[in-house]
mmCIF file of C-alpha atoms in Angstrom:
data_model
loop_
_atom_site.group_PDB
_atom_site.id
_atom_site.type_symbol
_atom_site.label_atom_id
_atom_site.label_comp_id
_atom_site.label_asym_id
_atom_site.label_seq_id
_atom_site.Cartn_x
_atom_site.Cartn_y
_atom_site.Cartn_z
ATOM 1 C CA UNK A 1 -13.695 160.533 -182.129
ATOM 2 C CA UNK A 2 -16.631 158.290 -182.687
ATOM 3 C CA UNK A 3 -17.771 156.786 -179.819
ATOM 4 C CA UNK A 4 -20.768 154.231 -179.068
ATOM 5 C CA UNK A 5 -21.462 153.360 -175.497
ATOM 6 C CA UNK A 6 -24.097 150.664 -174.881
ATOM 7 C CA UNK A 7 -26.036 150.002 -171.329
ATOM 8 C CA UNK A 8 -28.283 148.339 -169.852
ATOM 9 C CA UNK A 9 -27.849 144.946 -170.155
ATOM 10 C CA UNK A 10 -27.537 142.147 -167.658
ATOM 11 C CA UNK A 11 -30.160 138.898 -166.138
ATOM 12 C CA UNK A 12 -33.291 138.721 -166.611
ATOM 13 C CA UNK A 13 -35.982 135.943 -166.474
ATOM 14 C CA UNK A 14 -37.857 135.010 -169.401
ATOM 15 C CA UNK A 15 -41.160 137.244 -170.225
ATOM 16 C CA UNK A 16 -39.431 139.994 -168.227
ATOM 17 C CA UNK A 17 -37.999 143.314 -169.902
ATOM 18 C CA UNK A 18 -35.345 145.364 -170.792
ATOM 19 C CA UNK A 19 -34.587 148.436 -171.442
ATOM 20 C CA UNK A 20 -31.150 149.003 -173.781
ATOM 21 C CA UNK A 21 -29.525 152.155 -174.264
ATOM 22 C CA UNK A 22 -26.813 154.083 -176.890
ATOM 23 C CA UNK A 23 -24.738 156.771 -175.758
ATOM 24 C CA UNK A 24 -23.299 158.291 -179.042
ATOM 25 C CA UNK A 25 -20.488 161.410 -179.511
ATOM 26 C CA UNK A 26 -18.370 162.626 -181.786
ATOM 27 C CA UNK A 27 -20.188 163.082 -184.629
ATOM 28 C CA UNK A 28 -23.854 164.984 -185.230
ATOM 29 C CA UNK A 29 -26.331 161.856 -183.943
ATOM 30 C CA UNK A 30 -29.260 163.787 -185.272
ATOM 31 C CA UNK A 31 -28.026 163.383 -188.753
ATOM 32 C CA UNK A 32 -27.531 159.328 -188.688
ATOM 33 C CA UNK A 33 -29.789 156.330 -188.885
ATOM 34 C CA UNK A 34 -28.997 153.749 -186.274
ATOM 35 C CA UNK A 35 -29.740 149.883 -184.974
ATOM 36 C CA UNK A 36 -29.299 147.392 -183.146
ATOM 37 C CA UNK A 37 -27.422 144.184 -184.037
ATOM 38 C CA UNK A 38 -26.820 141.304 -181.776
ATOM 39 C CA UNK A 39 -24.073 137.782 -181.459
ATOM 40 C CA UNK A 40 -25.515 135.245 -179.795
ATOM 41 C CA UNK A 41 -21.822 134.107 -177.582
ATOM 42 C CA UNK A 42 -19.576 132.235 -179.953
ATOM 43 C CA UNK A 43 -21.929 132.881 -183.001
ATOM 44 C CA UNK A 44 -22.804 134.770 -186.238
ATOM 45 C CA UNK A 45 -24.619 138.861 -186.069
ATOM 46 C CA UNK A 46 -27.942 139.347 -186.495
ATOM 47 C CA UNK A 47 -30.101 142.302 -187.239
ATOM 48 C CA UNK A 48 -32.269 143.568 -184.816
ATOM 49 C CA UNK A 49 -34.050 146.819 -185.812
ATOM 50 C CA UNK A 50 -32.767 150.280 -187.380
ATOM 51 C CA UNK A 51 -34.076 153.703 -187.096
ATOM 52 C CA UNK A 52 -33.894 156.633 -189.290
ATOM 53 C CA UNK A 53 -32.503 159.462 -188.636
ATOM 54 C CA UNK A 54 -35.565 161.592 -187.107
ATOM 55 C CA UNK A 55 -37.348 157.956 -185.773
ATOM 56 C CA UNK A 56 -39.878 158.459 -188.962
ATOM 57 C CA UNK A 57 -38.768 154.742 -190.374
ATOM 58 C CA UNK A 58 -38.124 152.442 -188.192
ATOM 59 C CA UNK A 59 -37.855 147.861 -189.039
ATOM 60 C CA UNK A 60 -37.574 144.550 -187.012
ATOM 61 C CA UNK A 61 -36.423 141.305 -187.483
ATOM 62 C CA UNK A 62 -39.098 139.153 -187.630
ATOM 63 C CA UNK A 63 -37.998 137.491 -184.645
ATOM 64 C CA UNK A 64 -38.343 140.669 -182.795
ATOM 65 C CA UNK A 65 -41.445 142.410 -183.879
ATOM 66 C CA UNK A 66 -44.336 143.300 -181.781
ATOM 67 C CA UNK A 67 -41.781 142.899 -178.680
ATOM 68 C CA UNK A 68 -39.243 145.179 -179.322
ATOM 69 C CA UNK A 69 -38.912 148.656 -179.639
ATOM 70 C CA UNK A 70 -36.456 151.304 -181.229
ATOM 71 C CA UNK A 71 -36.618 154.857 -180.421
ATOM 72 C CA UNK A 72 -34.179 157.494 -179.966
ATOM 73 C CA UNK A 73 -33.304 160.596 -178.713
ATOM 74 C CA UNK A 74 -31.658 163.094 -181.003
ATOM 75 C CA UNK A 75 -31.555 165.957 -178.236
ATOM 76 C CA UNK A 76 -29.842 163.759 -175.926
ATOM 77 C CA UNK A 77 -27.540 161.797 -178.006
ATOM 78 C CA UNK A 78 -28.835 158.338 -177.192
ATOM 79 C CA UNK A 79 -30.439 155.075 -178.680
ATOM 80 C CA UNK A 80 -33.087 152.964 -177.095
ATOM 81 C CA UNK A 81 -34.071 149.511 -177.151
ATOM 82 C CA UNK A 82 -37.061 148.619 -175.522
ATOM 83 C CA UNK A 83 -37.186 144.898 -175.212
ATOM 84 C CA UNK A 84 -40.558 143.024 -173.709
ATOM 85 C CA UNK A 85 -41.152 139.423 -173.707
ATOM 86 C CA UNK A 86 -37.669 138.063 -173.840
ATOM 87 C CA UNK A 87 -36.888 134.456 -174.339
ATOM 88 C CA UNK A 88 -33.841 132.300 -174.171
ATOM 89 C CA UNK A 89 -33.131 132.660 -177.548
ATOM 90 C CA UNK A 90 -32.827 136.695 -177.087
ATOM 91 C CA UNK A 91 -29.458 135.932 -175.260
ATOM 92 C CA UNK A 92 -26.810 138.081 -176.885
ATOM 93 C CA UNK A 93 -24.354 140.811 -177.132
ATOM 94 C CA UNK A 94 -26.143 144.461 -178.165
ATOM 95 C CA UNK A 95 -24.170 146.166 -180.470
ATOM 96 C CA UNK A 96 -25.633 149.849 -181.493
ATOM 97 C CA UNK A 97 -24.334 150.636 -184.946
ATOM 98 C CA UNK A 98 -24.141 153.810 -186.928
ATOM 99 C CA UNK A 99 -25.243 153.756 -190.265
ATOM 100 C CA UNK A 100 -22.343 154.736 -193.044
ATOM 101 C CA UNK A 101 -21.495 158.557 -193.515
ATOM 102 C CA UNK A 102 -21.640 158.443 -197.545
ATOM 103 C CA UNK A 103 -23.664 155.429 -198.309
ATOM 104 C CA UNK A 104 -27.009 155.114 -199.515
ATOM 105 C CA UNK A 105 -28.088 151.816 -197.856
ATOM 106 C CA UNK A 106 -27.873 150.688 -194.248
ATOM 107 C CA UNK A 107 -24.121 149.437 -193.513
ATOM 108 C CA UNK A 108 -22.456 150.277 -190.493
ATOM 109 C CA UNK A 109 -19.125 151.958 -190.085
ATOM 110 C CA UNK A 110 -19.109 152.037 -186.412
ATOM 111 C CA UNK A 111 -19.847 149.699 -183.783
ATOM 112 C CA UNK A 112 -20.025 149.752 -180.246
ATOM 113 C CA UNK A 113 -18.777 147.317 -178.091
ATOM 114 C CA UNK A 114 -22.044 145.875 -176.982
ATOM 115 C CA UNK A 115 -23.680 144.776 -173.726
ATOM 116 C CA UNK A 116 -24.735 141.397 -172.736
ATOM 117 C CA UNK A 117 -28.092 140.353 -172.149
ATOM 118 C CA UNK A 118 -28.750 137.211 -170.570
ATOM 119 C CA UNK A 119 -32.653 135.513 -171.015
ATOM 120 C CA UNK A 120 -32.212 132.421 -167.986
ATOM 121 C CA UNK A 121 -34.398 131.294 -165.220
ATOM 122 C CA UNK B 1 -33.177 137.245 -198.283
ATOM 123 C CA UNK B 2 -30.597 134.431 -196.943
ATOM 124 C CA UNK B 3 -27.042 134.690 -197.455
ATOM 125 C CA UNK B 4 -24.886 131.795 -197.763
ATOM 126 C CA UNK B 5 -21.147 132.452 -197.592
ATOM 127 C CA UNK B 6 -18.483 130.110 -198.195
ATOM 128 C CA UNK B 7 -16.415 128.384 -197.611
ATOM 129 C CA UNK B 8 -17.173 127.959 -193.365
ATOM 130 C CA UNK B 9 -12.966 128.530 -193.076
ATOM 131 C CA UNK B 10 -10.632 128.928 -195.113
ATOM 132 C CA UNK B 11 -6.815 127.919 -194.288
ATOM 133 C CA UNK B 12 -4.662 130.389 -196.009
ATOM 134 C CA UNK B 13 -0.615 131.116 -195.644
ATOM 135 C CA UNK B 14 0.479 134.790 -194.398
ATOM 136 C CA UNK B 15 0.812 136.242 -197.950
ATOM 137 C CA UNK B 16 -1.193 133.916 -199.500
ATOM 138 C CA UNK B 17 -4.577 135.132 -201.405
ATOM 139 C CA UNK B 18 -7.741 134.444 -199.869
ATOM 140 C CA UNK B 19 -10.959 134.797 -201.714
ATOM 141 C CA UNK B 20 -14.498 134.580 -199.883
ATOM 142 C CA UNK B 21 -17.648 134.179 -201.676
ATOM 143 C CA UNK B 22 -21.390 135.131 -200.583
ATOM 144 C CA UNK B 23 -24.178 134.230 -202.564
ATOM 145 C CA UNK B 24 -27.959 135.694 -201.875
ATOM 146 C CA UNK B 25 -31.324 133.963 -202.654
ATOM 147 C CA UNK B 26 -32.705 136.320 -204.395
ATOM 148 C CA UNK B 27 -31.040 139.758 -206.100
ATOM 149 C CA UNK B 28 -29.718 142.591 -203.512
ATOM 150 C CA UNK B 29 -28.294 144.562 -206.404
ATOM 151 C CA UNK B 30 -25.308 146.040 -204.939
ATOM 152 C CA UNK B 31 -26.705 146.505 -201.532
ATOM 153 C CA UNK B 32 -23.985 144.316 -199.744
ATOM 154 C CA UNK B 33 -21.100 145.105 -197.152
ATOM 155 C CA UNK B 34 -18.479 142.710 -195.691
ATOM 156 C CA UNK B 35 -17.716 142.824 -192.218
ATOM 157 C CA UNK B 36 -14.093 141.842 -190.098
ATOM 158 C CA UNK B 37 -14.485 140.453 -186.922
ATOM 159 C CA UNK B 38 -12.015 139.641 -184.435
ATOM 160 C CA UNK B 39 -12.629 137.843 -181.418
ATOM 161 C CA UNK B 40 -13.983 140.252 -178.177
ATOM 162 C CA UNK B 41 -14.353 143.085 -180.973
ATOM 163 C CA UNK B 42 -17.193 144.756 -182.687
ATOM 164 C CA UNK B 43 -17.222 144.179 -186.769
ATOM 165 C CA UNK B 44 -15.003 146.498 -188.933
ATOM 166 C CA UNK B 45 -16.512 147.477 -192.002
ATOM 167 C CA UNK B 46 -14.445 146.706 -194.832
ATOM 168 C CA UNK B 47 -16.346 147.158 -197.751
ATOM 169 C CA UNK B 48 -20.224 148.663 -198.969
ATOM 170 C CA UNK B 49 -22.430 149.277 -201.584
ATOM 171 C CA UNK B 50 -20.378 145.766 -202.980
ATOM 172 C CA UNK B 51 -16.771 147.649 -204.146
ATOM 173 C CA UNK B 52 -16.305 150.562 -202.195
ATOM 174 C CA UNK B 53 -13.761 150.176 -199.614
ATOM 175 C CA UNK B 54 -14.430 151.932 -196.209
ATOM 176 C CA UNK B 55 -12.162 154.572 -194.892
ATOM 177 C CA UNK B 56 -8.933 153.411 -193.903
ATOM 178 C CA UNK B 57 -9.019 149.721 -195.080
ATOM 179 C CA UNK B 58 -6.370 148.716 -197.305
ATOM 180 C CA UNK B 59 -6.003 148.571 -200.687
ATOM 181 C CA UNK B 60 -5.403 144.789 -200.485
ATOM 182 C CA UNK B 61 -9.147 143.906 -199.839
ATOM 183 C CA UNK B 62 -11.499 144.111 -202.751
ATOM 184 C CA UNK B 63 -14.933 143.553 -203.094
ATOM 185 C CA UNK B 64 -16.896 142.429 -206.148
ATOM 186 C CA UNK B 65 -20.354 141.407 -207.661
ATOM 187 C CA UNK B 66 -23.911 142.456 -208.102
ATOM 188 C CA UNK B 67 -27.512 140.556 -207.653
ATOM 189 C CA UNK B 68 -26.682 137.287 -205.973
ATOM 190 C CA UNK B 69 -23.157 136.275 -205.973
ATOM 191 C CA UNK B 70 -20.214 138.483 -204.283
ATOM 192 C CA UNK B 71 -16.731 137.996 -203.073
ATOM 193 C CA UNK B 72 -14.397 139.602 -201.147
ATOM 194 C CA UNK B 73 -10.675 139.281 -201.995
ATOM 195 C CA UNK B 74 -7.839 139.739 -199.368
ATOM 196 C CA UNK B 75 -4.483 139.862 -202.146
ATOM 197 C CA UNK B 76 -1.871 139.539 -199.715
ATOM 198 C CA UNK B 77 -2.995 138.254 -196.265
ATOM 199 C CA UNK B 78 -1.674 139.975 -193.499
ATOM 200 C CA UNK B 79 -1.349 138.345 -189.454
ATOM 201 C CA UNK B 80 -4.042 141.006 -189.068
ATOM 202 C CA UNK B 81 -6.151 139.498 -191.193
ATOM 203 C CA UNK B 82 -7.211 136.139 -189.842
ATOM 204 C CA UNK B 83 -10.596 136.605 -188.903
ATOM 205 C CA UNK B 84 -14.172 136.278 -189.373
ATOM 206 C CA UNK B 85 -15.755 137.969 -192.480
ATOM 207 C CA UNK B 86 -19.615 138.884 -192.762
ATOM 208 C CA UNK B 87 -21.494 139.637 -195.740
ATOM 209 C CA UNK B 88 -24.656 141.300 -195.084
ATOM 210 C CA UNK B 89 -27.608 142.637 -197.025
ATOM 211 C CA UNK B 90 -29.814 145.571 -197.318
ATOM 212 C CA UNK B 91 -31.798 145.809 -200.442
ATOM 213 C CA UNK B 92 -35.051 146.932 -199.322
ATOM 214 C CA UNK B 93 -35.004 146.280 -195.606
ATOM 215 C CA UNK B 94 -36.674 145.916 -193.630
ATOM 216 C CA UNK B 95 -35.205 142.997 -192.754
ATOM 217 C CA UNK B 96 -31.343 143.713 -193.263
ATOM 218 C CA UNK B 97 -29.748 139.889 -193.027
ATOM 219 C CA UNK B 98 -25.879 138.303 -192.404
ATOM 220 C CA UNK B 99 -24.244 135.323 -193.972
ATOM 221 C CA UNK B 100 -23.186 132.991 -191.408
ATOM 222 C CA UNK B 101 -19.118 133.830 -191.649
ATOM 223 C CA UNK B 102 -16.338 132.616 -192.993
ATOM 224 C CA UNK B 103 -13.363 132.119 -190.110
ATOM 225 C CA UNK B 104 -9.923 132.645 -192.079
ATOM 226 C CA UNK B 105 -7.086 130.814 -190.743
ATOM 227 C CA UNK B 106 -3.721 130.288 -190.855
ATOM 228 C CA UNK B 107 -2.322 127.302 -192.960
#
Protein backbone atom coordinates (compact mmCIF):
# COMPACT_ATOMS: atom_id res chain seq x y z
CA UNK A 1 0.00 0.00 0.00
CA UNK A 2 0.98 3.51 -0.82
CA UNK A 3 1.64 5.43 1.94
CA UNK A 4 2.76 9.25 2.42
CA UNK A 5 3.56 10.41 5.89
CA UNK A 6 4.28 14.14 6.31
CA UNK A 7 6.19 15.84 9.52
CA UNK A 8 7.36 18.51 10.75
CA UNK A 9 5.05 21.04 10.88
CA UNK A 10 3.73 23.20 13.68
CA UNK A 11 4.32 27.38 15.05
CA UNK A 12 6.64 29.31 14.06
CA UNK A 13 7.27 33.13 14.01
CA UNK A 14 7.65 34.92 10.92
CA UNK A 15 11.39 34.96 9.30
CA UNK A 16 11.95 31.74 11.27
CA UNK A 17 12.32 28.18 9.53
CA UNK A 18 11.16 24.97 8.91
CA UNK A 19 12.15 22.00 8.08
CA UNK A 20 9.23 19.54 6.33
CA UNK A 21 9.60 16.02 5.81
CA UNK A 22 7.97 12.86 3.51
CA UNK A 23 8.05 9.48 4.70
CA UNK A 24 7.07 7.36 1.58
CA UNK A 25 6.47 3.19 1.28
CA UNK A 26 4.99 0.96 -0.70
CA UNK A 27 6.13 1.58 -3.85
CA UNK A 28 10.02 2.10 -5.28
CA UNK A 29 10.51 6.10 -4.13
CA UNK A 30 13.67 6.17 -6.14
CA UNK A 31 11.75 5.75 -9.29
CA UNK A 32 9.09 8.80 -8.72
CA UNK A 33 9.18 12.54 -8.99
CA UNK A 34 7.62 14.25 -6.02
CA UNK A 35 6.31 17.86 -4.47
CA UNK A 36 4.94 19.68 -2.34
CA UNK A 37 1.45 21.23 -2.55
CA UNK A 38 -0.19 23.28 0.07
CA UNK A 39 -4.31 24.61 1.23
CA UNK A 40 -4.23 27.54 2.88
CA UNK A 41 -7.39 26.40 5.81
CA UNK A 42 -10.72 26.62 4.08
CA UNK A 43 -9.09 27.39 0.61
CA UNK A 44 -7.99 26.29 -2.91
CA UNK A 45 -4.20 23.97 -3.49
CA UNK A 46 -1.35 25.46 -4.54
CA UNK A 47 1.89 24.26 -5.96
CA UNK A 48 4.83 24.49 -4.10
CA UNK A 49 7.88 22.83 -5.73
CA UNK A 50 8.48 19.23 -7.40
CA UNK A 51 11.51 17.17 -7.71
CA UNK A 52 12.56 14.63 -10.13
CA UNK A 53 13.16 11.52 -9.55
CA UNK A 54 17.12 11.55 -8.81
CA UNK A 55 16.79 15.57 -7.43
CA UNK A 56 18.45 16.55 -11.05
CA UNK A 57 15.18 18.95 -11.85
CA UNK A 58 13.82 20.50 -9.36
CA UNK A 59 10.86 24.10 -9.66
CA UNK A 60 9.19 26.68 -7.28
CA UNK A 61 6.35 28.68 -7.20
CA UNK A 62 7.26 31.98 -7.58
CA UNK A 63 6.05 32.75 -4.29
CA UNK A 64 8.49 30.37 -2.88
CA UNK A 65 11.73 30.69 -4.66
CA UNK A 66 14.98 31.64 -3.21
CA UNK A 67 13.34 30.56 0.32
CA UNK A 68 12.45 27.23 -0.11
CA UNK A 69 14.07 24.18 -0.73
CA UNK A 70 13.26 20.58 -2.13
CA UNK A 71 15.55 17.77 -1.74
CA UNK A 72 15.17 14.22 -1.15
CA UNK A 73 16.46 11.19 -0.09
CA UNK A 74 16.08 8.17 -2.31
CA UNK A 75 18.16 5.80 0.12
CA UNK A 76 16.03 6.65 2.91
CA UNK A 77 12.66 6.92 1.48
CA UNK A 78 11.92 10.51 2.41
CA UNK A 79 11.07 14.09 1.02
CA UNK A 80 12.33 17.35 2.33
CA UNK A 81 11.17 20.75 2.47
CA UNK A 82 13.40 23.21 3.63
CA UNK A 83 11.48 26.34 4.31
CA UNK A 84 13.44 29.82 5.38
CA UNK A 85 11.89 33.12 5.66
CA UNK A 86 8.31 32.25 6.28
CA UNK A 87 5.56 34.76 6.31
CA UNK A 88 1.94 34.79 7.23
CA UNK A 89 0.88 34.04 4.01
CA UNK A 90 3.00 30.56 4.09
CA UNK A 91 0.24 29.29 6.55
CA UNK A 92 -1.01 25.99 5.20
CA UNK A 93 -1.50 22.34 5.10
CA UNK A 94 1.77 20.36 3.39
CA UNK A 95 0.68 17.80 1.30
CA UNK A 96 3.71 15.59 -0.34
CA UNK A 97 2.41 14.16 -3.58
CA UNK A 98 3.63 11.42 -5.82
CA UNK A 99 3.80 12.04 -9.27
CA UNK A 100 1.46 9.54 -11.59
CA UNK A 101 2.83 5.92 -12.30
CA UNK A 102 2.06 6.04 -16.26
CA UNK A 103 1.84 9.66 -17.05
CA UNK A 104 4.10 11.81 -18.78
CA UNK A 105 3.45 15.15 -17.00
CA UNK A 106 3.38 16.01 -13.31
CA UNK A 107 -0.18 14.90 -11.80
CA UNK A 108 -0.43 13.30 -8.64
CA UNK A 109 -2.08 10.03 -7.84
CA UNK A 110 -1.30 10.01 -4.25
CA UNK A 111 -1.48 12.38 -1.56
CA UNK A 112 -0.59 12.49 1.87
CA UNK A 113 -2.52 13.81 4.45
CA UNK A 114 -0.48 16.87 5.12
CA UNK A 115 0.88 18.75 8.14
CA UNK A 116 0.03 22.14 9.28
CA UNK A 117 2.26 24.92 9.37
CA UNK A 118 1.34 27.90 11.13
CA UNK A 119 3.43 31.52 10.19
CA UNK A 120 1.96 33.84 13.56
CA UNK A 121 3.64 36.06 16.00
CA UNK B 1 -0.73 30.01 -16.77
CA UNK B 2 -4.11 30.87 -14.72
CA UNK B 3 -6.92 28.62 -14.62
CA UNK B 4 -10.34 29.76 -14.24
CA UNK B 5 -12.93 27.09 -13.49
CA UNK B 6 -16.51 27.49 -13.37
CA UNK B 7 -19.01 27.73 -12.25
CA UNK B 8 -17.78 28.57 -8.18
CA UNK B 9 -20.78 25.70 -7.22
CA UNK B 10 -22.84 24.02 -8.85
CA UNK B 11 -26.30 22.68 -7.27
CA UNK B 12 -26.99 19.40 -8.84
CA UNK B 13 -29.76 16.50 -7.85
CA UNK B 14 -28.32 12.87 -6.82
CA UNK B 15 -28.49 11.44 -10.39
CA UNK B 16 -28.51 14.47 -12.02
CA UNK B 17 -25.50 15.38 -14.60
CA UNK B 18 -23.03 17.77 -13.58
CA UNK B 19 -20.63 19.29 -15.99
CA UNK B 20 -17.54 21.52 -14.79
CA UNK B 21 -15.60 23.62 -17.06
CA UNK B 22 -11.84 24.99 -16.74
CA UNK B 23 -10.51 27.29 -19.07
CA UNK B 24 -6.52 28.26 -19.21
CA UNK B 25 -4.95 31.59 -20.38
CA UNK B 26 -2.87 30.42 -22.58
CA UNK B 27 -2.63 26.62 -24.32
CA UNK B 28 -1.57 23.58 -21.85
CA UNK B 29 -2.20 21.11 -24.64
CA UNK B 30 -3.46 18.21 -22.84
CA UNK B 31 -1.39 18.67 -19.80
CA UNK B 32 -4.43 18.94 -17.34
CA UNK B 33 -5.78 16.68 -14.38
CA UNK B 34 -8.93 17.17 -12.24
CA UNK B 35 -8.77 16.69 -8.72
CA UNK B 36 -11.79 15.46 -5.90
CA UNK B 37 -11.61 16.87 -2.72
CA UNK B 38 -13.54 16.16 0.23
CA UNK B 39 -13.44 18.03 3.27
CA UNK B 40 -10.35 16.87 5.95
CA UNK B 41 -9.03 14.72 2.85
CA UNK B 42 -6.16 14.94 0.50
CA UNK B 43 -7.29 15.37 -3.44
CA UNK B 44 -8.21 12.17 -5.41
CA UNK B 45 -7.08 12.19 -8.78
CA UNK B 46 -9.75 11.60 -11.11
CA UNK B 47 -8.56 12.28 -14.35
CA UNK B 48 -4.85 13.24 -16.38
CA UNK B 49 -3.27 13.96 -19.39
CA UNK B 50 -7.17 15.65 -20.03
CA UNK B 51 -9.25 12.03 -20.74
CA UNK B 52 -7.59 9.40 -19.05
CA UNK B 53 -9.32 8.30 -16.04
CA UNK B 54 -7.11 7.29 -13.01
CA UNK B 55 -7.17 3.84 -11.60
CA UNK B 56 -10.22 2.97 -9.94
CA UNK B 57 -12.46 6.03 -10.72
CA UNK B 58 -15.60 5.31 -12.33
CA UNK B 59 -16.66 5.17 -15.56
CA UNK B 60 -19.23 7.94 -14.86
CA UNK B 61 -16.59 10.81 -14.79
CA UNK B 62 -15.18 11.94 -18.08
CA UNK B 63 -12.81 14.36 -18.95
CA UNK B 64 -12.49 16.36 -22.17
CA UNK B 65 -10.59 19.15 -24.15
CA UNK B 66 -7.24 20.31 -25.31
CA UNK B 67 -5.33 23.93 -25.30
CA UNK B 68 -7.48 26.17 -23.17
CA UNK B 69 -10.88 24.99 -22.45
CA UNK B 70 -11.66 21.52 -20.51
CA UNK B 71 -14.48 19.94 -18.66
CA UNK B 72 -15.06 17.32 -16.54
CA UNK B 73 -18.40 15.45 -16.68
CA UNK B 74 -19.88 13.49 -13.66
CA UNK B 75 -23.07 11.43 -15.81
CA UNK B 76 -24.85 10.24 -12.94
CA UNK B 77 -23.97 11.99 -9.62
CA UNK B 78 -23.50 9.86 -6.86
CA UNK B 79 -23.85 11.07 -2.68
CA UNK B 80 -20.12 10.42 -3.05
CA UNK B 81 -19.70 12.84 -5.34
CA UNK B 82 -20.46 16.22 -3.85
CA UNK B 83 -17.30 17.78 -3.57
CA UNK B 84 -14.70 20.08 -4.62
CA UNK B 85 -13.12 19.56 -8.12
CA UNK B 86 -9.57 21.00 -9.17
CA UNK B 87 -8.24 21.42 -12.49
CA UNK B 88 -4.64 21.87 -12.58
CA UNK B 89 -1.92 22.43 -15.13
CA UNK B 90 1.44 21.27 -16.12
CA UNK B 91 2.53 22.17 -19.55
CA UNK B 92 6.00 23.12 -19.14
CA UNK B 93 6.35 23.68 -15.42
CA UNK B 94 7.89 24.96 -13.74
CA UNK B 95 5.25 26.53 -12.32
CA UNK B 96 2.45 23.73 -12.22
CA UNK B 97 -0.93 25.96 -11.31
CA UNK B 98 -4.80 25.06 -9.85
CA UNK B 99 -8.10 26.55 -10.79
CA UNK B 100 -9.73 27.90 -7.85
CA UNK B 101 -12.58 24.89 -7.46
CA UNK B 102 -15.76 24.28 -8.16
CA UNK B 103 -17.84 23.03 -4.77
CA UNK B 104 -20.70 20.60 -6.15
CA UNK B 105 -23.74 20.51 -4.15
CA UNK B 106 -26.75 19.02 -3.62
CA UNK B 107 -29.98 20.64 -5.12
Amino acid sequence: EVQLVESGGGVVRPGGSLRLSCAASGFPFRAYGMSWVRQAPGKGLEWVSSISWNGGDTGYADSVEGRFTVSRDNAQNSLYLQMNNLRAEDTAFYHCARRTLGSEGWDFDYWGQGTLVTVSS
Amino acid sequence: IVMTQSPATLSVSPGGRATLSCRASQSVSSNLAWYQQKPGQPPRLLIYAASIRATGIPARFSGSGSGTEFTLTISSLQSEDFAVYYCQQYNNWPPITFGGGTKVEIK
